[in-house]
Every structure is written in structure tokens, then in C-alpha cells.
Amino acid sequence: MSSENAGLQTNNQSPPKHIAIIMDGNGRWAKAKHLPRSSGHQKGVRTVRKIVKHCAKLGVNTLTLFAFSSENMKRSSEEVGLLFKLFLTVLKTETKKLKDNNIKLKIIGDLSVFTPEIQSLAREAEKQLSNNSGLNLVIAANYGGQWDIAEAAKKIAFESANGNINPEDIDSSTFQSFTSLAAYPKVDLLIRTSGEIRLSNFLLWDIAYSEFYFCEALWPDFDEDALDNAIKDFHSRDRRYGERNGER
Ligand code: IPE
Ligand code: IPE
Ligand code: MG
């Protein structure tokens, strides 16, 4: 079979149910072009639009995007202010487009750091899109994987203190049900752009059996073909989940 045909055959396989992406490299993209970091972040938003549409077209169930980590709060107030402003603009301008594309939205992370305007727009956007039935778009904003685990532990502790959960009964599925991504399928494929090979406190609990894909492209340069390549690579993996090949 020619490699072209092999590619077509791969494309016919159903896509990963849940793709999560660490969208990294906006700053380096801007620097290479002698542009301000803000241009990199703006171009990054355009990539988000492309990738969201493409995932919807491919029939991906859930796309989780790391937009802003809890550690990103440590950047200069100028950059944090800029990212907050961009988040606000995106919430204002994109909700209608998401609605037209039948996309649902969920924003995960500690939203308390954001302005009341951003917080209410975020909740309003989620509400407006809640009746859609297509792609689940999850945006992680001021999110940290350790925060997510600590929050789940806190909620379970409260439930236990209130007598609703017996500590003896707590197992991984109980814990799972208190995490931010509880409502979605397991993360199949985790992608990070920009050549960095680390998690930077993105999903921790949720990636126990995810396939990882790291690529050199900076996020503003990532596109539909790059995503197709990641998916193709995903389909070539042998996911054994600890079992032995061919034995169940
Ligand atoms: C990713 O791009 C976007 C955010 C973290 C908000 P960066 O801003 O980290 O870009 P680099 O890594 O400096 O190139
Ligand atoms: C991770 O990228 C966060 C996002 C992409 C939103 P960073 O650029 O913040 O990560 P580090 O600092 O390189 O680990
Ligand atoms: Mg970075």
C-alpha cells in the first residue's frame, strides 16, 4: 500500500474522543517576527478558531485547551493584563460564533482572579451554549492540575464532613467525579506545541493513560494539517493499558 493510501485509511478511523492541547509558543512566535508578545497571543487566538472548527468537523467529542495557567499569573502585570483583556474580548466576540457552530463551552480553573465582568461573561457564555449538542470546548483559564486535585479533595472532605460520603467508600472513580473534567470522556491525546516537553501543571489526574504528542510548531503556526498529523500519530499507537498485546 502506498504511504498516501495508508494516510487515507488512517483518516477514516474515528478521531480521538478527547484532545487536550497546551498551546505554547506565542511569545517566541512574536519575538522571531520582531513583534510585541501581544501579537503572538492575538495570532494564537486565530489558531484556536481554526482548531476548534477542525475538531468540530472531525467529530471530536471534547477539546480542552490550556489558555492560561495558574503560574502564568506570575508574569508581568502588563502581560497578565493583556491576556485578561484578550480573554474578555474573545468571550464577547466568539460566543455567537460558537453558538452558530453548535459548540458547547465549559471554562475550568480558579476564575476568582478574573474581573467580575469576565466571570459573569464566562458563566453567561456557558449558559447560552448549554443547549448545543456538538463539540464540547473546554477552556482552562487560571488552571493548574494540582489545583484541580486539591479542589476535588476539598469537595470530598466537605461531603464527608457533612456525612454524605463514607471515607471508606472513596475510590478513584469517586475522586474522578469531583474533578473539573468529570463530565467528559477520558483524555485520549495530549498535544503540546513549541518543542517544550513538560506538562507545566496542566491536566495531571486526567492523563493517566493519555497518549502524548509534542511538536516543534509554535502555537500561532499550528494548523489543521498539524492537528491531522498528531491524530495520525495517535492512531499508530498501541494502547495497552497495562495489559499484554492481544490478551484481554
Ligand atoms: C503560550 O505562549 C500562551 C500562554 C502561556 C498564555 P507563551 O506566552 O508561553 O509563549 P512562549 O512560550 O513565551 O513562546
Ligand atoms: C503553559 O505554558 C501554559 C499555557 C500554554 C497556557 P508556559 O509557557 O506557561 O509553560 P512553561 O513556563 O514553559 O513551563
Ligand atoms: Mg510558553
XYZ file of C-alpha atoms and ligand atoms in Angstrom:
277
model
C 0.000 0.000 0.000
C 1.391 3.424 -0.846
C 2.012 5.747 2.067
C -0.695 8.022 0.628
C -3.277 5.258 0.891
C -2.098 4.416 4.383
C -2.752 8.051 5.292
C -6.268 7.918 3.874
C -7.002 4.754 5.774
C -5.799 6.381 8.997
C -8.048 9.357 8.317
C -11.039 7.054 8.114
C -10.547 5.944 11.714
C -12.695 7.700 14.257
C -10.903 10.643 15.859
C -9.745 10.662 19.474
C -12.773 11.386 21.673
C -10.936 13.911 23.818
C -7.972 16.022 22.711
C -6.195 18.358 25.149
C -3.697 20.958 23.958
C -1.014 23.004 25.709
C -0.993 25.955 23.329
C 2.563 27.173 23.774
C 4.929 29.414 21.822
C 3.028 32.654 21.241
C 5.840 34.768 22.707
C 8.586 33.097 20.675
C 6.483 33.407 17.525
C 6.187 37.166 18.088
C 9.854 37.541 19.019
C 11.004 35.821 15.833
C 8.981 38.345 13.863
C 10.126 41.332 15.955
C 6.547 41.873 17.077
C 5.226 42.537 20.605
C 4.161 39.457 22.612
C 0.575 40.701 22.285
C 0.691 39.957 18.531
C 1.666 36.379 19.324
C -1.284 35.998 21.670
C -3.642 37.539 19.105
C -2.388 35.238 16.368
C -2.782 32.400 18.866
C -6.498 33.168 19.141
C -6.797 32.748 15.379
C -5.236 29.308 15.668
C -7.758 28.488 18.395
C -10.605 29.337 15.996
C -9.141 27.093 13.280
C -8.510 24.162 15.595
C -11.923 24.384 17.274
C -13.653 24.343 13.879
C -11.492 21.493 12.666
C -12.175 19.384 15.768
C -15.904 20.013 15.340
C -15.654 18.949 11.705
C -13.720 15.787 12.590
C -16.319 14.790 15.184
C -14.054 15.078 18.221
C -16.233 14.917 21.356
C -14.172 17.186 23.631
C -11.338 19.650 23.066
C -9.632 21.017 26.177
C -7.351 23.999 25.641
C -4.809 25.336 28.142
C -5.240 29.082 27.721
C -3.744 30.413 30.933
C -2.006 28.519 33.724
C -2.156 29.392 37.414
C 1.601 30.048 37.146
C 1.075 32.497 34.269
C -0.232 34.918 36.934
C 3.443 35.377 37.833
C 4.159 37.109 34.516
C 4.468 40.906 34.327
C 1.302 42.795 35.187
C 1.418 44.163 31.646
C 1.244 40.694 30.084
C -1.325 39.373 32.580
C -3.475 42.473 31.911
C -3.168 41.866 28.203
C -4.160 38.212 28.483
C -7.166 39.114 30.663
C -8.227 41.729 28.101
C -7.893 39.229 25.278
C -9.960 36.695 27.250
C -12.662 39.338 27.739
C -12.688 40.245 24.037
C -12.841 36.610 22.991
C -15.767 35.933 25.328
C -17.586 38.936 23.897
C -16.954 38.196 20.239
C -16.845 34.407 19.942
C -19.908 33.219 21.851
C -22.256 33.904 18.945
C -19.933 32.063 16.531
C -19.712 29.105 18.895
C -23.494 29.061 19.088
C -23.793 29.008 15.289
C -21.330 26.119 15.159
C -23.295 24.074 17.727
C -20.365 24.135 20.181
C -20.764 23.821 23.959
C -18.423 25.657 26.313
C -17.005 24.985 29.766
C -14.387 27.111 31.463
C -12.316 25.345 34.116
C -9.851 26.833 36.600
C -9.907 29.248 39.510
C -11.910 32.066 37.970
C -11.822 34.166 41.153
C -8.733 36.053 39.903
C -10.645 37.433 36.934
C -12.681 40.646 36.956
C -16.390 40.287 37.824
C -17.139 41.201 34.186
C -15.055 38.304 32.848
C -16.528 35.908 35.412
C -20.101 36.765 34.529
C -19.423 36.723 30.756
C -17.827 33.304 31.155
C -20.811 31.899 33.056
C -23.234 33.591 30.648
C -21.431 32.110 27.614
C -21.557 28.629 29.145
C -25.277 29.057 29.773
C -26.004 30.374 26.286
C -24.223 27.424 24.696
C -25.523 24.744 27.037
C -28.245 23.560 24.661
C -25.814 22.932 21.822
C -25.031 19.317 21.044
C -21.756 19.386 19.081
C -18.136 19.674 20.218
C -17.501 20.223 23.936
C -14.969 23.042 24.119
C -13.235 23.280 27.497
C -11.033 26.289 28.195
C -8.594 26.031 31.094
C -8.052 29.526 32.493
C -6.017 30.192 35.633
C -5.966 26.408 35.764
C -3.449 24.133 37.448
C -3.541 20.347 37.573
C -2.529 20.409 41.238
C -5.251 22.976 41.970
C -7.807 20.648 40.329
C -6.738 17.717 42.513
C -6.698 19.851 45.673
C -10.190 21.209 44.842
C -11.542 17.684 44.367
C -10.012 16.662 47.713
C -11.568 19.694 49.396
C -15.039 18.931 47.983
C -14.793 15.293 49.070
C -13.690 16.396 52.554
C -16.750 18.663 52.823
C -19.087 15.898 51.636
C -17.509 13.552 54.122
C -17.731 16.059 56.989
C -21.423 16.522 56.119
C -21.977 12.783 56.294
C -22.694 12.361 52.572
C -19.618 10.259 51.811
C -18.121 7.496 53.913
C -14.290 7.832 53.728
C -14.127 4.034 53.377
C -16.023 4.296 50.082
C -13.705 6.813 48.412
C -12.013 5.275 45.395
C -10.581 6.619 42.145
C -13.985 6.848 40.480
C -15.366 8.845 43.431
C -12.368 11.146 43.162
C -12.746 11.424 39.390
C -16.343 12.587 39.804
C -15.133 15.679 41.695
C -12.521 16.791 39.147
C -13.054 19.546 36.560
C -13.282 17.146 33.611
C -15.576 14.622 35.300
C -18.333 15.110 32.722
C -16.137 14.370 29.693
C -14.549 11.295 28.151
C -11.013 10.421 29.251
C -8.270 12.468 27.570
C -7.030 10.342 24.666
C -4.440 12.660 23.186
C -2.417 15.415 24.825
C -0.595 17.758 22.449
C 1.998 20.388 23.332
C 3.334 22.796 20.738
C 6.596 24.773 20.693
C 9.038 21.954 21.401
C 8.771 22.038 25.207
C 8.486 18.563 26.688
C 6.740 19.116 30.000
C 3.243 19.428 31.431
C 3.627 22.809 33.164
C 0.924 21.808 35.673
C -1.773 21.131 33.039
C -4.004 18.095 33.497
C -2.473 15.619 35.934
C -5.235 13.319 37.161
C -6.801 13.101 33.707
C -3.788 11.991 31.683
C -3.078 8.678 33.397
C -3.433 6.850 30.062
C -3.339 9.675 27.523
C -1.059 9.496 24.518
C 1.405 12.412 24.390
C 2.358 14.276 21.231
C 4.985 17.003 21.247
C 5.682 19.087 18.167
C 8.020 21.914 17.281
C 5.439 24.238 15.700
C 4.785 27.388 17.696
C 1.082 27.701 18.543
C 0.374 30.568 16.098
C 1.764 28.362 13.286
C -0.144 25.219 14.314
C -2.950 24.429 11.871
C -5.401 21.811 10.607
C -2.660 19.773 8.911
C -0.580 19.803 12.079
C -3.575 18.504 14.038
C -4.208 15.828 11.403
C -0.573 14.723 11.800
C -0.980 14.482 15.567
C -4.150 12.407 15.127
C -2.452 10.175 12.590
C 0.383 9.598 15.032
C -2.187 8.843 17.743
C -3.772 6.176 15.567
C -0.397 4.461 15.184
C -0.069 3.961 18.952
C -0.717 0.627 20.589
C -2.719 1.495 23.706
C -2.250 -1.459 26.026
C -3.414 -0.055 29.377
C -1.048 -2.370 31.184
C -2.377 -5.490 29.508
C -0.386 -7.678 27.155
C -0.795 -7.356 23.417
C -3.816 -9.214 22.108
C -4.752 -10.629 25.507
C -7.775 -9.343 27.312
C 1.532 30.407 25.437
O 2.520 31.177 24.866
C 0.372 31.249 25.911
C 0.330 31.449 27.359
C 1.100 30.838 28.217
C -0.656 32.378 27.872
P 3.712 31.784 25.715
O 3.338 33.178 26.102
O 4.105 30.908 26.829
O 4.843 31.831 24.616
P 6.388 31.453 24.801
O 6.451 30.128 25.462
O 6.978 32.545 25.638
O 6.915 31.437 23.409
C 1.967 26.503 29.697
O 2.898 27.255 29.012
C 0.708 27.282 29.857
C -0.046 27.540 28.641
C 0.288 27.191 27.430
C -1.280 28.224 28.823
P 4.002 28.106 29.766
O 4.749 28.835 28.706
O 3.401 28.920 30.842
O 4.888 26.988 30.449
P 6.408 26.994 30.888
O 6.643 28.251 31.670
O 7.236 26.989 29.643
O 6.593 25.739 31.677
Mg 5.388 29.360 26.972
